[in-house]
PDB file of C-alpha atoms in Angstrom:
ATOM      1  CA  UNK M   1      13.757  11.513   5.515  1.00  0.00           C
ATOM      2  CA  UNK M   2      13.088   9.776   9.137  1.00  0.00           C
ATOM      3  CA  UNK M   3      15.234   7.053   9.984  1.00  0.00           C
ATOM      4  CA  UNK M   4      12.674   4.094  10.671  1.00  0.00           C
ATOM      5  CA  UNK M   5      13.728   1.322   8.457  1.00  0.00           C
ATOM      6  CA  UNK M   6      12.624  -2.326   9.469  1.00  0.00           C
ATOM      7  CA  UNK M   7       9.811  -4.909   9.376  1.00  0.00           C
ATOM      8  CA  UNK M   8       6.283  -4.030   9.051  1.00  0.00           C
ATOM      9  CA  UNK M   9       5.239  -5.214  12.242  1.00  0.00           C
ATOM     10  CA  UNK M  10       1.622  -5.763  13.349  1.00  0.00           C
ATOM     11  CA  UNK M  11       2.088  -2.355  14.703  1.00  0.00           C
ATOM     12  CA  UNK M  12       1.769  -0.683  12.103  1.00  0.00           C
ATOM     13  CA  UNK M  13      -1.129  -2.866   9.378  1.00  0.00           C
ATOM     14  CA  UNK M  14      -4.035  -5.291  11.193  1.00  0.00           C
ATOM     15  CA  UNK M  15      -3.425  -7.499   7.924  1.00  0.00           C
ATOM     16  CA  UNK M  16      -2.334 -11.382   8.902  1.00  0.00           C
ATOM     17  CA  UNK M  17      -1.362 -14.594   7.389  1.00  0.00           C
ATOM     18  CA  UNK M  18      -1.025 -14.228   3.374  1.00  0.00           C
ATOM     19  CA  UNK M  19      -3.036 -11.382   3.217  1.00  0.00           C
ATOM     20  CA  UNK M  20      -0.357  -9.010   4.832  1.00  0.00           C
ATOM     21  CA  UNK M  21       1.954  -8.287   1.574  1.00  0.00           C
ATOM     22  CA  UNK M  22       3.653  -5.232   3.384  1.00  0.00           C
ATOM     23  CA  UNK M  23       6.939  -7.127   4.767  1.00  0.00           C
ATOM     24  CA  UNK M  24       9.620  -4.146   5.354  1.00  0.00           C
ATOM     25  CA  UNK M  25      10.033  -0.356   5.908  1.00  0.00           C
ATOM     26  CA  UNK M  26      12.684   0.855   3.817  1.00  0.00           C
ATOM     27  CA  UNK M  27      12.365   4.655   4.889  1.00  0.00           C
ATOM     28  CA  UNK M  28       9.732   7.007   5.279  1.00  0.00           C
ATOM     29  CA  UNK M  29       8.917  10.497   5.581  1.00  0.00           C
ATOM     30  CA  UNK M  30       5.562  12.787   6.548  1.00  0.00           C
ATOM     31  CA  UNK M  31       4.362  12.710   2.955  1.00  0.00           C
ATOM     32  CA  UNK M  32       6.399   9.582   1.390  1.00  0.00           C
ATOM     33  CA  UNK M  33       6.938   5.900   2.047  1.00  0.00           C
ATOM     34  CA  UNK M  34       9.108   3.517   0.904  1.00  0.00           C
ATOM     35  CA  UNK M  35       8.857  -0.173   1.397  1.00  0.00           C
ATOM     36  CA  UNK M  36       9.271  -3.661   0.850  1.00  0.00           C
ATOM     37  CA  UNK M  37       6.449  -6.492   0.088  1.00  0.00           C
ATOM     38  CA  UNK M  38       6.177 -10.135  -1.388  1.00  0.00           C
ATOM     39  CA  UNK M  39       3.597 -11.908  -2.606  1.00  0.00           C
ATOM     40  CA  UNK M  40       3.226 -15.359  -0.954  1.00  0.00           C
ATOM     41  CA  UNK M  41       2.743 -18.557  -2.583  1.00  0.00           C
ATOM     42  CA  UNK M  42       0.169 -19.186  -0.857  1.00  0.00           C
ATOM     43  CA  UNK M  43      -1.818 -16.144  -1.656  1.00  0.00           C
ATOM     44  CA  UNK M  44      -5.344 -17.221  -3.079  1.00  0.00           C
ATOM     45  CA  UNK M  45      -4.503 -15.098  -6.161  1.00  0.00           C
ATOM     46  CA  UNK M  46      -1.312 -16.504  -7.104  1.00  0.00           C
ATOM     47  CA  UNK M  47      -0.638 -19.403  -9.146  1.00  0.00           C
ATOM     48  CA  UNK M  48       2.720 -20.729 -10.384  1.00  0.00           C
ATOM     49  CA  UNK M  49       2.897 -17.882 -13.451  1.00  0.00           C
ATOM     50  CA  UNK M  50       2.891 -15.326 -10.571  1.00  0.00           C
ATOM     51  CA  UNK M  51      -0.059 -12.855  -9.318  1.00  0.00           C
ATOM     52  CA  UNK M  52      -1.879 -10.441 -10.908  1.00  0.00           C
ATOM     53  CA  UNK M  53      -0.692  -7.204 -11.317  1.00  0.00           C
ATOM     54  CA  UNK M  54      -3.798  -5.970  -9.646  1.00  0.00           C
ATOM     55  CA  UNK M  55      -2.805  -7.222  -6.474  1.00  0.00           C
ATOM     56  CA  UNK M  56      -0.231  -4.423  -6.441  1.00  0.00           C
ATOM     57  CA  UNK M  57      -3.305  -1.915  -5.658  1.00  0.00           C
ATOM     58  CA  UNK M  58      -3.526  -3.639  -2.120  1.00  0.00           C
ATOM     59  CA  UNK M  59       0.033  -3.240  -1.350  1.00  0.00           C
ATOM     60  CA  UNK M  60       0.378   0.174  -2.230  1.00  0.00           C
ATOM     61  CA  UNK M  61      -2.679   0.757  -0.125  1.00  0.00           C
ATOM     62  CA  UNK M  62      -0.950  -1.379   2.613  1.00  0.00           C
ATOM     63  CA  UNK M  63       1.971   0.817   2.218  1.00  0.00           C
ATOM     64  CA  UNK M  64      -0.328   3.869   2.325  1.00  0.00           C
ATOM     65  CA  UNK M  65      -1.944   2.354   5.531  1.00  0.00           C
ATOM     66  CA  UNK M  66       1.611   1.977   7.016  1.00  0.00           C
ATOM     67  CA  UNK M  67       2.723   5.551   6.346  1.00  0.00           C
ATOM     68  CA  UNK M  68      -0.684   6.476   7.977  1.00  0.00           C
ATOM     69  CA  UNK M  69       0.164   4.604  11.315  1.00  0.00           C
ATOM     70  CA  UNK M  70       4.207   5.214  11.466  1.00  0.00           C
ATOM     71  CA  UNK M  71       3.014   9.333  11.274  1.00  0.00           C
ATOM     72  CA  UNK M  72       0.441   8.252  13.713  1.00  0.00           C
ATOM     73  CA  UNK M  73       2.895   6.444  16.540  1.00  0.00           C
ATOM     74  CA  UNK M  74       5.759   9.282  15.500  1.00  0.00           C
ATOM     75  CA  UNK M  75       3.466  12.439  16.423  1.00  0.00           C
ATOM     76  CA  UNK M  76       1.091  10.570  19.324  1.00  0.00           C
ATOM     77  CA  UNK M  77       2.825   7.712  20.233  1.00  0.00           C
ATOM     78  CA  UNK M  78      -0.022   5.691  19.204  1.00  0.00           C
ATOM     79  CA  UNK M  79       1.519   2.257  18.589  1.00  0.00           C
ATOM     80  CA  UNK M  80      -2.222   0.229  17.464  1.00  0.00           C
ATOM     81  CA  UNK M  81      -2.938  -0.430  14.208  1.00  0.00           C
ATOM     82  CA  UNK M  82      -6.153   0.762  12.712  1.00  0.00           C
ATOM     83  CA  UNK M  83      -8.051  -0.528   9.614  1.00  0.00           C
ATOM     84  CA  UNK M  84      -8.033   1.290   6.718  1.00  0.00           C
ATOM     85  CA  UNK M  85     -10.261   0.279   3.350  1.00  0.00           C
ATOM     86  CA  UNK M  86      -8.711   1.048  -0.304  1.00  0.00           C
ATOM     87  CA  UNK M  87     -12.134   2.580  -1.195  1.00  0.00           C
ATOM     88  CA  UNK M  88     -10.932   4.152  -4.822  1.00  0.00           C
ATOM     89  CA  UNK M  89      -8.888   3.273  -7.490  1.00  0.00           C
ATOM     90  CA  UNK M  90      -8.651   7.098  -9.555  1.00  0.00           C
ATOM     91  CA  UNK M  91      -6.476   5.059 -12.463  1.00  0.00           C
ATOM     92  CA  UNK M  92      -4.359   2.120 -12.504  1.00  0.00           C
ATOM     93  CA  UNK M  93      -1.612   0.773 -14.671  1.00  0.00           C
ATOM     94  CA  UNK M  94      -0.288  -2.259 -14.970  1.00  0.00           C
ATOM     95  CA  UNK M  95       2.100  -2.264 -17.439  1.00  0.00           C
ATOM     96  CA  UNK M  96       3.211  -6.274 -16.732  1.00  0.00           C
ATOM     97  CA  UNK M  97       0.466  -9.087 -16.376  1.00  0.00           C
ATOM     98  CA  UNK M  98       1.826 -10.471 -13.481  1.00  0.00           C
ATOM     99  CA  UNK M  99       3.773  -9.698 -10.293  1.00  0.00           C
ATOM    100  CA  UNK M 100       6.696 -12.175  -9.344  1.00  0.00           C
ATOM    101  CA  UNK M 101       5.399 -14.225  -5.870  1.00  0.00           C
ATOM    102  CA  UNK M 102       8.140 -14.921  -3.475  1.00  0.00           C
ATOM    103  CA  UNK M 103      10.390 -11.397  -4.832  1.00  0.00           C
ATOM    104  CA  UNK M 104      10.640  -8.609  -3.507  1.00  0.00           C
ATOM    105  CA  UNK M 105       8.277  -5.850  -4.812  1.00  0.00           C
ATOM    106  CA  UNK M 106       9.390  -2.021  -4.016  1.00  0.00           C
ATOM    107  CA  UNK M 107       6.372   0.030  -3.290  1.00  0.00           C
ATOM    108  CA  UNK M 108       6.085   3.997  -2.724  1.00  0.00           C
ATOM    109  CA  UNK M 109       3.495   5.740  -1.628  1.00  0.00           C
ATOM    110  CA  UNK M 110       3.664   9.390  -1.961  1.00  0.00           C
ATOM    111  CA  UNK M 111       0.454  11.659   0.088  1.00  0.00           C
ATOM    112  CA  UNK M 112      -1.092  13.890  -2.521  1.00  0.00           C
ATOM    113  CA  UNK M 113      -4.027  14.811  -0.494  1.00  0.00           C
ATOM    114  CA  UNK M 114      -6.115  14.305   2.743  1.00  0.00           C
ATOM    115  CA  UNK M 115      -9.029  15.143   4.311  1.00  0.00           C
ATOM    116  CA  UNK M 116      -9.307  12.667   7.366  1.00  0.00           C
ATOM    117  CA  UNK M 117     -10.448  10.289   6.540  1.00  0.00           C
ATOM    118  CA  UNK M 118      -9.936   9.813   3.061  1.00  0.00           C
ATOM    119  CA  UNK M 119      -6.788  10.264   2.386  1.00  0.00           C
ATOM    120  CA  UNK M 120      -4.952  10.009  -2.231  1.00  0.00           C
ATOM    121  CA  UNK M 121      -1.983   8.286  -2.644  1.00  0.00           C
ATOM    122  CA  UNK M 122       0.184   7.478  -5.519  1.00  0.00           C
ATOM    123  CA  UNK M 123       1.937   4.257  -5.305  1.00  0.00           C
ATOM    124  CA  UNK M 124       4.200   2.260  -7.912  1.00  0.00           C
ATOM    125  CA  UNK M 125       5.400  -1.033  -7.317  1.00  0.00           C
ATOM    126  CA  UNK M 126       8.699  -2.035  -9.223  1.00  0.00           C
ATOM    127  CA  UNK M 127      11.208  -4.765  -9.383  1.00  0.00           C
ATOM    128  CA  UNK M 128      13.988  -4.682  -9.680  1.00  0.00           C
ATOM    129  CA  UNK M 129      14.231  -1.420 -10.897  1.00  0.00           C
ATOM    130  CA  UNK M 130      11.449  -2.094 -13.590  1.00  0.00           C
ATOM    131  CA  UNK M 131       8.115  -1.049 -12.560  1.00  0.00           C
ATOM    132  CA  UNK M 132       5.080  -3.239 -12.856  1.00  0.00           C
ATOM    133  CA  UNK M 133       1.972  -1.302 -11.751  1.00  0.00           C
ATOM    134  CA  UNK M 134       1.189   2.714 -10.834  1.00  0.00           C
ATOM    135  CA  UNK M 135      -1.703   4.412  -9.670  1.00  0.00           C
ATOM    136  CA  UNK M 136      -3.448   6.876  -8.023  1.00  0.00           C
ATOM    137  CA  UNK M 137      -6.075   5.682  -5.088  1.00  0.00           C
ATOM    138  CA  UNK M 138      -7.643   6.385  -2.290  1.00  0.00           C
ATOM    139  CA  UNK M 139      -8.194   5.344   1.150  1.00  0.00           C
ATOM    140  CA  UNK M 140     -10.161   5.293   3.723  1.00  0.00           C
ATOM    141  CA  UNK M 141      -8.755   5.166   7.778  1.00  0.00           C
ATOM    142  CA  UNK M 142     -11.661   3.719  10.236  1.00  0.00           C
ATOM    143  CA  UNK M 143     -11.403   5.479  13.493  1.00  0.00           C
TER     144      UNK M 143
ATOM    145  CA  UNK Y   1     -22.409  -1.977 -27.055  1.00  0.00           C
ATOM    146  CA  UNK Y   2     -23.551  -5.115 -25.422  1.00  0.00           C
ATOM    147  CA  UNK Y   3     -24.798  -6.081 -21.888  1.00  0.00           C
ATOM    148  CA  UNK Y   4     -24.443  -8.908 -19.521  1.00  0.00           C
ATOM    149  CA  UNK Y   5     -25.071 -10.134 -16.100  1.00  0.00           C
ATOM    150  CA  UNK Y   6     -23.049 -13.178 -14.183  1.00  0.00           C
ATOM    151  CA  UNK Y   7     -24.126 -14.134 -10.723  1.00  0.00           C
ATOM    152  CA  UNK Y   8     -21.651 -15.179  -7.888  1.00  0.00           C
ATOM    153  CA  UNK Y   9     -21.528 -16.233  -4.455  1.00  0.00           C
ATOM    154  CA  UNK Y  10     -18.729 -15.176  -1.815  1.00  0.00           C
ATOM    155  CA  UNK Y  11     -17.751 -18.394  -0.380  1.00  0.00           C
ATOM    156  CA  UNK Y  12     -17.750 -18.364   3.576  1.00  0.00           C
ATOM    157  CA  UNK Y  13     -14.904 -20.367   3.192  1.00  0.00           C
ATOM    158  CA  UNK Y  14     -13.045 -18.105   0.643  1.00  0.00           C
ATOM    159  CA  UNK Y  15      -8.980 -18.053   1.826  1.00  0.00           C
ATOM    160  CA  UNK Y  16      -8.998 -14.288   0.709  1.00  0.00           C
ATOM    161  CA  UNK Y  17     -10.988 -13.506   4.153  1.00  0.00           C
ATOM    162  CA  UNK Y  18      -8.087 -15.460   6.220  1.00  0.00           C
ATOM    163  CA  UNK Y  19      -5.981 -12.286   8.074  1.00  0.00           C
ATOM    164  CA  UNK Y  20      -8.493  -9.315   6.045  1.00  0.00           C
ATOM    165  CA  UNK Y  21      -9.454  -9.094   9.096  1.00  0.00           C
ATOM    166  CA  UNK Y  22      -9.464 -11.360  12.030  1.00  0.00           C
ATOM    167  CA  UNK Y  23     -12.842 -10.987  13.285  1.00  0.00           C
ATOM    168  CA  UNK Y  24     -14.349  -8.850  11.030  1.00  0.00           C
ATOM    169  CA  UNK Y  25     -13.646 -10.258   7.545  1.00  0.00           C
ATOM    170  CA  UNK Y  26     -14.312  -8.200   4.374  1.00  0.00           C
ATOM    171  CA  UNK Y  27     -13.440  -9.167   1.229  1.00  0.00           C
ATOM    172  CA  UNK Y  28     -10.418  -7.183   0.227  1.00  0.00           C
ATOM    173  CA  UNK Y  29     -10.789  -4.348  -2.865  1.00  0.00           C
ATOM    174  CA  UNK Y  30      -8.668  -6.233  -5.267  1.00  0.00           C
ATOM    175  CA  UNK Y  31     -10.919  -9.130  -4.878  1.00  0.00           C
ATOM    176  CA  UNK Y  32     -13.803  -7.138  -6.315  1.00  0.00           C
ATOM    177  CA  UNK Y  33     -11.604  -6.135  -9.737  1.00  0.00           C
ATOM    178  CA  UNK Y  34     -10.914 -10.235  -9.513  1.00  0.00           C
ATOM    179  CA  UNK Y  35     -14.700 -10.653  -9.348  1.00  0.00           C
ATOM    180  CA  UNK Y  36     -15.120  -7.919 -12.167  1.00  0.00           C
ATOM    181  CA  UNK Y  37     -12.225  -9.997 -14.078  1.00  0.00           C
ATOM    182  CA  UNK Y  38     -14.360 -13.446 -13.648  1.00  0.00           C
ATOM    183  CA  UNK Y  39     -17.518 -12.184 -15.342  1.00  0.00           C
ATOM    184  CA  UNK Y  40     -15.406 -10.819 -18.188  1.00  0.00           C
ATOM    185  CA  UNK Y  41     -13.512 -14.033 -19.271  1.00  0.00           C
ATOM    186  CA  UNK Y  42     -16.614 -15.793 -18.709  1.00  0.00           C
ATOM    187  CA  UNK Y  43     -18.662 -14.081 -20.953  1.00  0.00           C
ATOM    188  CA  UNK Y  44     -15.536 -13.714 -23.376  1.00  0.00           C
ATOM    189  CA  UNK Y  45     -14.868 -17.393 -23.296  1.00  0.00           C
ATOM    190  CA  UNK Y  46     -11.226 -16.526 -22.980  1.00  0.00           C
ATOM    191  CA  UNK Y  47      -9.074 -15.215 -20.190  1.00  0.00           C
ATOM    192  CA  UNK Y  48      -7.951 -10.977 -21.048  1.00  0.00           C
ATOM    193  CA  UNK Y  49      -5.396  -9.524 -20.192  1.00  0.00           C
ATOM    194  CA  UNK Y  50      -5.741  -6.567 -17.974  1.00  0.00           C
ATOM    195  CA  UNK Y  51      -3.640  -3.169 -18.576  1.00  0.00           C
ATOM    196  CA  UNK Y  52      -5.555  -0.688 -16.242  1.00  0.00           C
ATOM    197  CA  UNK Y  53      -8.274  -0.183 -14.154  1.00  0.00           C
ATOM    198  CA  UNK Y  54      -9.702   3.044 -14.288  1.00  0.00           C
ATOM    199  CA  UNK Y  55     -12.513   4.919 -11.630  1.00  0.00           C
ATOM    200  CA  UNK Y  56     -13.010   2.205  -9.766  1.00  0.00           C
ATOM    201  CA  UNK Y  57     -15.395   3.305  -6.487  1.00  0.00           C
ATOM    202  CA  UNK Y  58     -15.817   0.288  -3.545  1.00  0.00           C
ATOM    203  CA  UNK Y  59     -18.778   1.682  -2.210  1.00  0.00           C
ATOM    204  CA  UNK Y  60     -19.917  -1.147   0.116  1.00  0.00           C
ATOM    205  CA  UNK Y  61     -18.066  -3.895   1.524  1.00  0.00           C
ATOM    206  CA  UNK Y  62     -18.747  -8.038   0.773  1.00  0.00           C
ATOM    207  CA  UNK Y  63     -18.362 -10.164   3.331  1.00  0.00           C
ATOM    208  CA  UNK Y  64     -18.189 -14.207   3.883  1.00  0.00           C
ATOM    209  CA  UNK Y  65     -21.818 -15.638   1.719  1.00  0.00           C
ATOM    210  CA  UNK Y  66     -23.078 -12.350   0.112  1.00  0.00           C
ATOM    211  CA  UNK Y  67     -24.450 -12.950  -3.124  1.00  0.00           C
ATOM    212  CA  UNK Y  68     -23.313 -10.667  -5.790  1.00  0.00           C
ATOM    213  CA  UNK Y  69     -24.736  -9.437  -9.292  1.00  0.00           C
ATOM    214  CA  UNK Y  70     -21.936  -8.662 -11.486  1.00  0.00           C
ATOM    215  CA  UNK Y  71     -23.028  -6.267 -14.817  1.00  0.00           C
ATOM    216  CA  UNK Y  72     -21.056  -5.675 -17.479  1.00  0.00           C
ATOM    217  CA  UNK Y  73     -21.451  -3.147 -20.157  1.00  0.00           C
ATOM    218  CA  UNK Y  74     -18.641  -2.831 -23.094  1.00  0.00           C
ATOM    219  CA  UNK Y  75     -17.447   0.658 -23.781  1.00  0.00           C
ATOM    220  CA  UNK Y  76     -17.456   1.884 -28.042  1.00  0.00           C
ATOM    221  CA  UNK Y  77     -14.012   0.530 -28.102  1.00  0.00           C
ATOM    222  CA  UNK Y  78     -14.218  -2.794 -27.051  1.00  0.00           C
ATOM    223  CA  UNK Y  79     -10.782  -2.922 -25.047  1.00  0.00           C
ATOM    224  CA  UNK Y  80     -12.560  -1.299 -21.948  1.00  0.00           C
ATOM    225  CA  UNK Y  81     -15.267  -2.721 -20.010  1.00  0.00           C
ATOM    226  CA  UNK Y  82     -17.636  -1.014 -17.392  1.00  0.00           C
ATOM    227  CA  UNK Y  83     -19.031  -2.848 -14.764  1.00  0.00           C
ATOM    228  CA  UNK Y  84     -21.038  -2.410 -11.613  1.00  0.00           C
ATOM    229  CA  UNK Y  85     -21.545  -4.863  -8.655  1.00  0.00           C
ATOM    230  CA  UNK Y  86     -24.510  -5.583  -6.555  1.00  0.00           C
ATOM    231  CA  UNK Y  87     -25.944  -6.999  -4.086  1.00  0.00           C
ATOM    232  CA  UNK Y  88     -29.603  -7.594  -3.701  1.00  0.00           C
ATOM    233  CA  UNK Y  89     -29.672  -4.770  -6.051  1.00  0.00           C
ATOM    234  CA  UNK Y  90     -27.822  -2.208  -3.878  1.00  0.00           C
ATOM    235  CA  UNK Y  91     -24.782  -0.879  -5.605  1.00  0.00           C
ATOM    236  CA  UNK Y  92     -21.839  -2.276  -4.281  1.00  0.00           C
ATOM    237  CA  UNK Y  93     -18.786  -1.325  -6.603  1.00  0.00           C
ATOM    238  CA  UNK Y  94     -18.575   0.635 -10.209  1.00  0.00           C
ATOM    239  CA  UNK Y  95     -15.520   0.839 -12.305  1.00  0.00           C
ATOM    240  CA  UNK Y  96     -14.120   0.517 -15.651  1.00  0.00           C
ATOM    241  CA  UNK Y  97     -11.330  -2.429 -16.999  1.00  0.00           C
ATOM    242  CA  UNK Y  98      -9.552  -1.802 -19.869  1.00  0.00           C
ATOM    243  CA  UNK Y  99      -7.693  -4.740 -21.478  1.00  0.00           C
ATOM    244  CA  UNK Y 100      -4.271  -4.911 -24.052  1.00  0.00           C
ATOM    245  CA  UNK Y 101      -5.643  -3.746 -27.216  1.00  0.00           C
ATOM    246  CA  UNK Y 102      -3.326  -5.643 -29.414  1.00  0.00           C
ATOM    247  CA  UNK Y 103      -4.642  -8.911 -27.794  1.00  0.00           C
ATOM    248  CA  UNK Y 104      -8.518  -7.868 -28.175  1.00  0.00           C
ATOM    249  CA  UNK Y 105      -7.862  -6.797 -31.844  1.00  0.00           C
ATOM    250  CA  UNK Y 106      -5.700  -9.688 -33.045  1.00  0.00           C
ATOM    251  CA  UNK Y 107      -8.920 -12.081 -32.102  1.00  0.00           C
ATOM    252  CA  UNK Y 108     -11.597 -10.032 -34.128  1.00  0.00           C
TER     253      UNK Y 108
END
């Protein structure tokens, strides 16, 4: 496991303002992330009951896309952040309605698969301890 | 099985383009399965709850004022819906929504 933990930086995802839900790197390896995120009050999808479990699919692609860009500055040194598309969702459950906004969610992302530049992860998102959402997607890195 | 169509517009002025990206906005993926979610609870009347998501394919990206088509189609077991989004008739994203079956079956 690589020793990288901190914030997700705008290093690492091109995402700004309420629509970056990645917030922390808890530790990572070639294959496997682990991380941090929070949904914002703010975030057009979230209301006071929360936001929709869905939204989990764009932070474990965010987490995905982080994974993608810490392997990319650790073996190149490449420190810019490149956009990446969540272009398929293979199945996805959601086994609570809504995600907490303001808590934070765990993600992992774990690399089953690439061919550049599609690339199948499968993520979870959990709170504390319980997890909310799983799936299996893929994703797309622009170059 | 039945069939449906529901007709949206992207605002330019939607907050879900603010940071996704600067410059270049798209409308993020999960905003599509929101769109998808729209048509359903409008045609149902009723808002469903959502328990999975399953093949979904973004195809094509929407951006700030595209006008989109959505069509739904119910599967044989009427928890799961399929539906397809386009855009001046071009496919733009296909999947299927399945929603809690003990909430679908307790309003029959």
């Amino acid at each position: 496991m690589t020793d990288q933990a901190g914030a997700c930086g705008p290093e690492l995802l091109p995402h700004r303002g309420t629509a970056r839900l990645l917030t922390e790197i808890v530790r990572w390896r070639r294959d496997f992330v682990e991380a941090i995120g929070e949904v914002s009050a703010a975030h057009p999808l979230a209301s006071a009951e929360g936001a929709p479990s869905f939204l989990g699919l764009e932070l474990g692609a965010q987490a995905a896309a982080a994974l993608e860009a810490l392997e990319r500055s650790a073996s190149t040194g490449d420190r810019a952040p490149t956009t990446g598309y969540l272009v398929r969702v293979h199945e996805a459950t959601f086994l609570m309605p809504d995600l907490p906004i303001e808590t934070p969610l765990y993600v992992t992302a774990q690399l089953e698969g690439a061919a550049p530049p599609l690339a199948i992860y499968r993520i979870t998102i959990a709170v504390d301890g319980m997890e909310f959402v799983r799936a299996r997607l893929s994703t797309y890195r622009s170059t | 099985m039945s069939h449906g169509s529901l007709y949206f517009k992207v605002s330019e002025s939607s907050r879900l383009f603010e940071g996704h990206f600067d410059g270049a906005p798209i409308l993020p993926g999960v905003a599509h399965v929101a769109l998808a979610l729209s048509a359903c609870a409008s045609r149902a009347g009723r808002a469903r709850t959502l328990t999975a998501v399953r093949d979904l394919r973004l195809k094509r990206p929407l951006r700030p004022g595209d006008e989109v088509e959505v069509v739904l189609t119910e599967d044989v077991d009427a928890v799961s819906v399929k539906f397809e989004i386009r855009r001046f008739g071009e496919s733009v994203t296909v999947g299927r929504l399945q929603f809690d079956p003990a909430e679908e079956t307790s309003r029959d």
